[in-house]
Coordinates of C-alpha atoms and ligand atoms in Angstrom, one line a residue:
X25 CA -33.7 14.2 -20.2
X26 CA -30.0 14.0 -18.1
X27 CA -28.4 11.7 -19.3
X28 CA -24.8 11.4 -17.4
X29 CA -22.0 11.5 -19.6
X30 CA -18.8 9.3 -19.5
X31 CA -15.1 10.2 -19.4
X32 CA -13.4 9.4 -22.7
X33 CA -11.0 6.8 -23.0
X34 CA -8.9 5.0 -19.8
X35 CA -8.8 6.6 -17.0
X36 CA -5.3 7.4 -16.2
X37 CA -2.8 8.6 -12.9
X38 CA -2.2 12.3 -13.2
X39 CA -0.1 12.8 -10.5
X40 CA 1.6 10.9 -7.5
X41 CA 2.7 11.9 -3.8
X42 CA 3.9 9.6 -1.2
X43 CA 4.8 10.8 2.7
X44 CA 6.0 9.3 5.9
X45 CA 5.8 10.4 9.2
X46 CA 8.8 12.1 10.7
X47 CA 8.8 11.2 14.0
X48 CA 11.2 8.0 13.9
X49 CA 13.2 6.3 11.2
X50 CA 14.4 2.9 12.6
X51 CA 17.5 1.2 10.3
X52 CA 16.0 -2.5 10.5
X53 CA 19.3 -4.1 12.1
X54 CA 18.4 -1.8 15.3
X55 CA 14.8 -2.9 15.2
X56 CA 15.1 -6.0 17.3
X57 CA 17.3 -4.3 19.9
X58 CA 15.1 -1.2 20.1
X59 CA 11.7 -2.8 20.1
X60 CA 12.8 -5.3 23.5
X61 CA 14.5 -2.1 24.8
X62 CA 11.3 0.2 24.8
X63 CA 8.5 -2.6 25.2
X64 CA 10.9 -3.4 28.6
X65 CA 11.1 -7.2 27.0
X66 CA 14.8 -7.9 27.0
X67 CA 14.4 -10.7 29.4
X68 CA 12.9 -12.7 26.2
X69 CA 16.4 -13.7 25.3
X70 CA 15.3 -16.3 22.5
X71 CA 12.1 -14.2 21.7
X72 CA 14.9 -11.9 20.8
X73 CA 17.0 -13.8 18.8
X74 CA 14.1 -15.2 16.5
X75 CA 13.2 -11.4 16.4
X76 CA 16.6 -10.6 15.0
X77 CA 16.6 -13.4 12.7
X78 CA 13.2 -12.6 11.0
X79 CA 14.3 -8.9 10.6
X80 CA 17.7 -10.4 8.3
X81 CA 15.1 -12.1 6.3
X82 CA 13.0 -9.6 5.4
X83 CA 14.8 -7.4 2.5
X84 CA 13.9 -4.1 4.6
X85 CA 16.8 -1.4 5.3
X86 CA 14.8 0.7 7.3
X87 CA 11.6 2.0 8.5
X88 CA 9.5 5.5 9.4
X89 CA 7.0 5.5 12.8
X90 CA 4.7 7.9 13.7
X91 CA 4.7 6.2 17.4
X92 CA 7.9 7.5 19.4
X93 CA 9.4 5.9 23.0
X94 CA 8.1 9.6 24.7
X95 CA 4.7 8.3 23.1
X96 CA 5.2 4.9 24.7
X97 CA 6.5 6.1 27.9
X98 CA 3.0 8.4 28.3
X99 CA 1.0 5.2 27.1
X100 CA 2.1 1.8 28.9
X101 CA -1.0 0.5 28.1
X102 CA 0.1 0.2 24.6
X103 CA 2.8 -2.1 25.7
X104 CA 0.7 -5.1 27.2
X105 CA -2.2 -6.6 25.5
X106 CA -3.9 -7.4 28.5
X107 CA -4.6 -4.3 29.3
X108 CA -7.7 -1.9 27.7
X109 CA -5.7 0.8 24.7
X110 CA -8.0 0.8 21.8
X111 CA -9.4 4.5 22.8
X112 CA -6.2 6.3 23.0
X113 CA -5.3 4.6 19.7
X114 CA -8.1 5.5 17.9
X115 CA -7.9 8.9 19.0
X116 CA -4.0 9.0 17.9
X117 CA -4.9 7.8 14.8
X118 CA -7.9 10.4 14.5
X119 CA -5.1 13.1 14.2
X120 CA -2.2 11.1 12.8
X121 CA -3.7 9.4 10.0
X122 CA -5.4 12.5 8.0
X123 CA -2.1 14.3 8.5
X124 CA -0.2 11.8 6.8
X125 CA -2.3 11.5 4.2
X126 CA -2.6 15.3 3.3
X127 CA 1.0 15.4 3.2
X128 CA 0.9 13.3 0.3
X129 CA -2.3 14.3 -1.2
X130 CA -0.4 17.9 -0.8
X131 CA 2.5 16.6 -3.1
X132 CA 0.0 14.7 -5.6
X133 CA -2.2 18.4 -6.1
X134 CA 1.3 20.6 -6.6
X135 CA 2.2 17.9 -8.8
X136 CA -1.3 18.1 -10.6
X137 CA -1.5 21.7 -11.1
X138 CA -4.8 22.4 -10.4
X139 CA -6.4 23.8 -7.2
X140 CA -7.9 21.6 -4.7
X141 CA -11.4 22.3 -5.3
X142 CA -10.9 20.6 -8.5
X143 CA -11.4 17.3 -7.2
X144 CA -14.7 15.7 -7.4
X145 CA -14.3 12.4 -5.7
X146 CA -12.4 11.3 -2.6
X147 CA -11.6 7.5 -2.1
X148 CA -9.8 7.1 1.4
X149 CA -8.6 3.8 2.2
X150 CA -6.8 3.0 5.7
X151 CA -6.8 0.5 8.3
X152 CA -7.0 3.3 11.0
X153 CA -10.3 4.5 10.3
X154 CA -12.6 3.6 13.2
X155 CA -14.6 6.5 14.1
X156 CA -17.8 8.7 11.8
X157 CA -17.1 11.1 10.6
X158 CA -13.7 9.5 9.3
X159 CA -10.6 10.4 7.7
X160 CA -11.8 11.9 4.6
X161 CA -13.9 14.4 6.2
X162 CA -10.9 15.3 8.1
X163 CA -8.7 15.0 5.1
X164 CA -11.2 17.1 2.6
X165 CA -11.1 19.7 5.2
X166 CA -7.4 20.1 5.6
X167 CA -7.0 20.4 1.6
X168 CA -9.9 22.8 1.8
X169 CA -11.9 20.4 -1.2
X170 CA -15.2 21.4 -2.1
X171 CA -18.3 20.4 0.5
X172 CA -19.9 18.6 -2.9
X173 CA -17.0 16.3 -3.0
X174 CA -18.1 12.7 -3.0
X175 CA -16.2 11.0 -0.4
X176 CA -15.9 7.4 0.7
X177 CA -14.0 5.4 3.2
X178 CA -12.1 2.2 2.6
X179 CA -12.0 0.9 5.8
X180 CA -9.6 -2.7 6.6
X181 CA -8.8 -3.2 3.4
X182 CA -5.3 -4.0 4.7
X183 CA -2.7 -4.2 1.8
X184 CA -5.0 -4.5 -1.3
X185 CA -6.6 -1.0 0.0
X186 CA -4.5 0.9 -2.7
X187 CA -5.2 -1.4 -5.5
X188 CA -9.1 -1.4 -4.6
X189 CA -9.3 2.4 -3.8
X190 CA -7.0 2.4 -7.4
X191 CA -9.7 0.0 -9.3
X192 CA -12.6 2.2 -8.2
X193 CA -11.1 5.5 -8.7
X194 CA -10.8 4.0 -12.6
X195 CA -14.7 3.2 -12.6
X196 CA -15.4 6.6 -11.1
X197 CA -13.3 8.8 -13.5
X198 CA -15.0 6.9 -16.6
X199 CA -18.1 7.1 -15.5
X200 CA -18.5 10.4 -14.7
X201 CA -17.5 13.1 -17.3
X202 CA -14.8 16.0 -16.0
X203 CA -14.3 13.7 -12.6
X204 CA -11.1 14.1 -10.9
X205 CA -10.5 11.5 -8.7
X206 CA -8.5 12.0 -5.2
X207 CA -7.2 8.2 -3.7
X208 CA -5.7 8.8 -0.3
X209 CA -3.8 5.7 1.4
X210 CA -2.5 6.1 5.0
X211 CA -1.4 3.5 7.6
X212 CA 0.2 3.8 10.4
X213 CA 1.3 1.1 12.8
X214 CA 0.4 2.6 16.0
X215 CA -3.3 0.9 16.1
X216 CA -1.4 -2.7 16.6
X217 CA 2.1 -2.0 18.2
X218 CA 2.2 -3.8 21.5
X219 CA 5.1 -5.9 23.5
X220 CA 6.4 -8.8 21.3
X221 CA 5.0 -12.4 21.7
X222 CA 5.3 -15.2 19.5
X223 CA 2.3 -14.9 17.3
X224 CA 3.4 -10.7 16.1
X225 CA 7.1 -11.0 15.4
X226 CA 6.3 -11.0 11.6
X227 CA 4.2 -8.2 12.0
X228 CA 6.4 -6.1 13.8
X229 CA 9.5 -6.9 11.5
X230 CA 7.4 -5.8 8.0
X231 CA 5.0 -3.2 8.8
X232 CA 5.9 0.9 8.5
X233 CA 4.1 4.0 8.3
X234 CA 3.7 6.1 5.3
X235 CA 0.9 7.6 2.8
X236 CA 0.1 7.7 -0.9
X237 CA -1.9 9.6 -3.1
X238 CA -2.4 9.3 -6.8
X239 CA -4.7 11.5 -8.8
X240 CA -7.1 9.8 -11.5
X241 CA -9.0 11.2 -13.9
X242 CA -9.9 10.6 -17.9
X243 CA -10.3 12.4 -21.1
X244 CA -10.2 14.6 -22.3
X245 CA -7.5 16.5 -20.2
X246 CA -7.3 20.0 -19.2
X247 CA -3.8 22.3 -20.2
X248 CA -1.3 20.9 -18.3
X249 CA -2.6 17.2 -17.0
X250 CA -0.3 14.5 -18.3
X251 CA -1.5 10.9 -17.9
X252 CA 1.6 8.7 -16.4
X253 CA -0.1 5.5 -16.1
X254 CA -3.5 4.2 -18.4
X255 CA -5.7 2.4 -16.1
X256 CA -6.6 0.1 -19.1
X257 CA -8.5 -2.9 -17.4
X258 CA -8.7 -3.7 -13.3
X259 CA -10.0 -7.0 -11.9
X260 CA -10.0 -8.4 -8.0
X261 CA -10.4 -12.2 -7.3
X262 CA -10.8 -13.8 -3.7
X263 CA -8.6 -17.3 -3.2
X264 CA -11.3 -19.5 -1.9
X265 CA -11.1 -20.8 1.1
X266 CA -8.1 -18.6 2.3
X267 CA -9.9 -15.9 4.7
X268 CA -8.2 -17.5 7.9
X269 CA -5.0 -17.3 6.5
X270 CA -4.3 -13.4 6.5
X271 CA -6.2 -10.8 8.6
X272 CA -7.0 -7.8 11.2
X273 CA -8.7 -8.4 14.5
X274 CA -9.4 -5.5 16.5
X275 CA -9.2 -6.1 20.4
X276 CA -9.1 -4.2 23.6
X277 CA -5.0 -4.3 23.7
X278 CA -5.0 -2.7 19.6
X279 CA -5.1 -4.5 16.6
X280 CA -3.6 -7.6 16.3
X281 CA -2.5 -9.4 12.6
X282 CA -2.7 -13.1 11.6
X283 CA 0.0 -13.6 9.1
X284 CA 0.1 -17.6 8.0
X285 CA 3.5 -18.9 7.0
X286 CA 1.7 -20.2 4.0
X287 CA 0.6 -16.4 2.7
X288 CA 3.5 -16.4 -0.2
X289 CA 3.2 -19.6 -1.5
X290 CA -0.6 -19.3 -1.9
X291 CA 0.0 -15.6 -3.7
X292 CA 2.8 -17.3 -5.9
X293 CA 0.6 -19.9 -6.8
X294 CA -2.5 -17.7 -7.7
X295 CA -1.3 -14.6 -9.4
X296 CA -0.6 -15.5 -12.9
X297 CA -4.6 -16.5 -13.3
X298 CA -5.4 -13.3 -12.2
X299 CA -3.0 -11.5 -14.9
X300 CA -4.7 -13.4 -17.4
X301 CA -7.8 -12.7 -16.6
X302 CA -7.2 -9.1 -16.5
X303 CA -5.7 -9.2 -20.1
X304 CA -8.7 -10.5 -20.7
X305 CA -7.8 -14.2 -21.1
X306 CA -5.0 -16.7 -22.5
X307 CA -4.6 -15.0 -26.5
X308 CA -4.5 -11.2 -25.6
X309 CA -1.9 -11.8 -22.3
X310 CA 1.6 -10.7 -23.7
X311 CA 3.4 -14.1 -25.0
X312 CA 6.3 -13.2 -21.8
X313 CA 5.3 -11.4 -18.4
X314 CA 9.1 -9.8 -19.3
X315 CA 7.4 -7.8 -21.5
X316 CA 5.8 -5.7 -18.9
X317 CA 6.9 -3.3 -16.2
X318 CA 5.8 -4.5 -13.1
X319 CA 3.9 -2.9 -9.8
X320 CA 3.8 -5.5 -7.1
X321 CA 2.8 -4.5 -3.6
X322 CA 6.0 -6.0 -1.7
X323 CA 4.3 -7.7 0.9
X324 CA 7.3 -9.7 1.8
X325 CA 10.5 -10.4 0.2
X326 CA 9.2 -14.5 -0.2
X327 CA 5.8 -12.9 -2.0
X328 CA 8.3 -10.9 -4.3
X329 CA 10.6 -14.1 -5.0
X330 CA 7.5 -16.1 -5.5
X331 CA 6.0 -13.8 -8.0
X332 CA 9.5 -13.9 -9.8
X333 CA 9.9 -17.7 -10.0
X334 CA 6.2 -18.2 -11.2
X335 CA 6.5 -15.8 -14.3
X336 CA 10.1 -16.1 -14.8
X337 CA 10.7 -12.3 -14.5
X338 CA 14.3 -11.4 -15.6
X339 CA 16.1 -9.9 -12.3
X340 CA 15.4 -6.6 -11.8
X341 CA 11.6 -6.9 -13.4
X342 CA 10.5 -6.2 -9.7
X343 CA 13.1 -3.1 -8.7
X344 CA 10.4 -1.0 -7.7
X345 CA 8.9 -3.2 -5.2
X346 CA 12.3 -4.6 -3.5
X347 CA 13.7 -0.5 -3.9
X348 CA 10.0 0.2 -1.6
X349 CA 10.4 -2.5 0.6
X350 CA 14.0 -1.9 1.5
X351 CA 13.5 1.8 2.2
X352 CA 10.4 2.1 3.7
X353 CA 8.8 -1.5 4.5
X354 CA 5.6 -2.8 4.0
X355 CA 3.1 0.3 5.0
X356 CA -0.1 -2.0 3.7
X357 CA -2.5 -0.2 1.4
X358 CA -0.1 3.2 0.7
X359 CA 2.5 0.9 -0.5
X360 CA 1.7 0.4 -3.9
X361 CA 2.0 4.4 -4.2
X362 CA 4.9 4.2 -3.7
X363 CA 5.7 1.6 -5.9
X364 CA 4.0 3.7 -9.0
X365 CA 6.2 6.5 -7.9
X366 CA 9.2 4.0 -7.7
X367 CA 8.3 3.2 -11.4
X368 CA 7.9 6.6 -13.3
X369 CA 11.0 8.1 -11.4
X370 CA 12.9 4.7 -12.9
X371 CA 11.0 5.0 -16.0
X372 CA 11.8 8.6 -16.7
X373 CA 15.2 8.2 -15.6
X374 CA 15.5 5.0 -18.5
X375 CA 13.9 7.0 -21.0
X376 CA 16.3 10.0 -20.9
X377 CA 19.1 7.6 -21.2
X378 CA 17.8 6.2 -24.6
X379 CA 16.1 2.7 -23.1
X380 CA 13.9 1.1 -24.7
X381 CA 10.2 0.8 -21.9
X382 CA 8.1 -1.7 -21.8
X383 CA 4.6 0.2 -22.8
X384 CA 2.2 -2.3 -21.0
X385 CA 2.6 -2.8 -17.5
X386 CA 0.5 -4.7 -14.3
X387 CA -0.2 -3.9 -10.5
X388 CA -0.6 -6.6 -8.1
X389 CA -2.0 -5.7 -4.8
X390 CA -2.4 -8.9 -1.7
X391 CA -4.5 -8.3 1.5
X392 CA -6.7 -9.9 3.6
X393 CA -9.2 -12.5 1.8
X394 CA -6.7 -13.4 0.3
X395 CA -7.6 -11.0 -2.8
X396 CA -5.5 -10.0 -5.5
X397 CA -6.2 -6.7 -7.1
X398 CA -4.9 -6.9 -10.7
X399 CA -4.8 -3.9 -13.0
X400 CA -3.4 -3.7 -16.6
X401 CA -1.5 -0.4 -17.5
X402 CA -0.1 1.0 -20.4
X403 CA 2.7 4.0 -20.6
X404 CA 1.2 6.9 -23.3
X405 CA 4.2 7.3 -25.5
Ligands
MLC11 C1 9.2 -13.6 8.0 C2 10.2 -13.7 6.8 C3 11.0 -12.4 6.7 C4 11.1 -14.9 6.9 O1 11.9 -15.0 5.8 P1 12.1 -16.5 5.2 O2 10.7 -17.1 5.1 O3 12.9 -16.4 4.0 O4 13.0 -17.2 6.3 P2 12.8 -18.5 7.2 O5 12.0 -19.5 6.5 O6 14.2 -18.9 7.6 O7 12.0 -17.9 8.4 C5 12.6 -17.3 9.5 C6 11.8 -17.5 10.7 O8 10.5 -16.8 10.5 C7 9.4 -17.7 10.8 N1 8.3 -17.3 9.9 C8 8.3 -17.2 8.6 N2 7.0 -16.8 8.2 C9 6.3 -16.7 9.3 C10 5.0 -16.4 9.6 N3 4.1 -16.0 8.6 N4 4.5 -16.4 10.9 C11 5.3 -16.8 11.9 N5 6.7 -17.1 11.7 C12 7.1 -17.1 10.4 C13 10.0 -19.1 10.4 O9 9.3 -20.1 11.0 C14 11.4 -19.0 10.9 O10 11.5 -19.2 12.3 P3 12.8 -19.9 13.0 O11 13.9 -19.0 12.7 O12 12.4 -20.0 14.5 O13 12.9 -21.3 12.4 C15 9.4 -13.9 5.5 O14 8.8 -15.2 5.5 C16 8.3 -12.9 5.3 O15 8.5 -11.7 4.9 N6 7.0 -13.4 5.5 C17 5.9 -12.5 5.5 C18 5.1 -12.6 4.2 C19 3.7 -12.1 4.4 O16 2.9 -12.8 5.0 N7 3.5 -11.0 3.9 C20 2.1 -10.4 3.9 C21 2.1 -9.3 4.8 S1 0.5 -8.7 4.9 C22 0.2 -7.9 3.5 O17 1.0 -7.5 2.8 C23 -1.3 -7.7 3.3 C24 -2.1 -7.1 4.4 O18 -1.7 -6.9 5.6 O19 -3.3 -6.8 4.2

């Protein structure tokens, strides 16, 4: 009889790649300026002002676009709401988005060292996937993967889609012997940009483009594969009675976000039940959250200062997140790869100056929901 055989031990990341698009990088104090200049909105004097102000708030130095003022200029559409754009969009993003992903994926494989066809599973999570076939079709094509390659789309996932594609990547590489898991994270912002008004100023000020990819697999490990991060333990919990408060909405115009005010409090205030739960309750949770390293999706600089005050992390507990957030943004689900990468590169770069790491670590990933994606990780030595 088959029986299936598991993956020994945790699952772990093998390798990481993270990509943005090239077509714009805009410093965030220009932001305000250049977004009323393009959408033709400069008349919204006060509109403006508020615009500026949020952008000071936000902890972001700059950001990366895929959607250029030539683009804008050849779709006006994309400028007022009223009017019909979700089409061109989607076909944009039918290009853009697999692109951007298999720049990163591209990085993740090199870094890997073994061919392409090696990979057994594709998880693809966006919020730009609105057509079937989706992006990982596209996306196992241009990295020429195997046509047995189990692929799956996470579709509107918004900023927990890393930590869930993450979580499941886990279950799939221990549950299937020899699996070598491919997650794919790409978001761009072109689906939702449209002329400001007072309900997307938040939106506009936070969001960037980019794409992750991490490669996951278990034991035992071929010549060459070395784990960076244990996936020890991954749980997700759904505040109750929150699902108005954050959230996509697709509509003729594009996509619009609902951001609440009261998204950072309510993450502050929920997060350190979900750590202990995913240490699997109050007597195996460290006795300090200090003694981790930390990856926390910087959904906003509030969510990060929250998240600091509530477990008393010592300053700097969170560099990778505010490092992420002030060079690239918030790009929703692919920002937690970047995070990851954030941490080994400050890890490694600790370690060869004779630090002594932290060995257990946690992600925290927020979206729509609101759920938390938790996972427990632990540095091999
Ligand atoms: C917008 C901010 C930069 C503002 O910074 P501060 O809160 O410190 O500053 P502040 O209180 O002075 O606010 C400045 C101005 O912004 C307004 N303001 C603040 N939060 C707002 C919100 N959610 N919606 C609309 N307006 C908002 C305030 O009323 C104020 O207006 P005035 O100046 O007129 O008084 C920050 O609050 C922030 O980053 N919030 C976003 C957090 C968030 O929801 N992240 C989740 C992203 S989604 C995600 O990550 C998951 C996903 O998409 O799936």
């Amino acid at each position: 009889m088959f029986i299936r055989q598991h993956g020994e031990g945790p699952s772990a990341m093998l390798a990481i790649g993270t990509a943005n698009p090239t077509n714009l990088l805009l410093p965030q104090d220009v932001f305000a300026d250049n977004l009323f200049r393009v959408t033709k909105s400069e008349h919204l004097t006060e509109l403006k002002e508020k615009m500026n102000r949020i952008c000071q708030k936000t902890g972001i130095g700059k950001r990366h676009f895929h959607l250029t003022e030539e683009t804008l200029g050849a779709h006006p559409e994309f400028l007022d709401r009223e009017l019909p754009s979700l089409d061109a969009r989607i076909e944009m993003a039918a290009t853009a988005v697999p692109k951007l992903a298999q720049s990163a994926a591209a990085k993740a494989i090199a870094e890997w060292g073994r061919p392409a066809t090696d990979i057994t599973h594709l998880l693809f999570s966006t919020y730009s996937a609105w057509e079937a076939p989706s992006a990982d079709l596209k996306l196992a094509t241009l990295l020429g993967l195997r046509p047995t390659v189990c692929r799956t789309i996470l579709s509107l996932h918004g900023c927990y889609g890393g930590g869930r594609a993450l979580h499941l990547a886990k279950e799939l590489a221990e549950n299937n012997r020899g699996a070598r898991v491919l997650v794919a994270c790409a978001e761009t912002t072109l689906v939702c940009f449209g002329g400001p008004d007072g309900a997307n100023l938040v939106g506009h000020a936070l969001f960037g483009d980019g794409a992750g990819a991490v490669i996951v697999g278990a034991g035992p490990f071929g010549e060459g594969e070395r784990p960076l991060f244990e996936m020890v333990t991954a749980t997700q919990t759904t505040i109750p009675r929150t699902e108005h408060v954050l959230g996509m909405q697709a509509t003729a115009g594009g996509i619009d976000f609902h951001l609440a005010i009261q998204v950072p409090m309510l993450i502050g205030q929920n997060v350190e039940r979900c750590l202990l739960d995913a240490f699997g309750g109050d007597g195996d949770a460290p006795g300090s959250w200090n003694e981790l390293f930390w990856a926390v999706h910087p959904g906003g600089r509030p969510i990060l200062d929250n998240i600091d005050t509530v477990l008393k992390l010592e300053p700097g507990k969170l560099a990778a997140s505010r490092h992420v957030l002030r060079e690239y943004g918030n790009m929703s689900g692919a920002t937690i790869v970047f995070v990851l990468d954030e941490l080994r590169r400050r890890r490694k770069e600790e370690d060869d100056g004779g630090h002594q790491l932290p060995e257990w670590g946690a992600i925290l990933a927020f979206g729509p929901g609101i759920t938390i994606e938790t996972m427990v990780l632990r540095s091999p030595r």
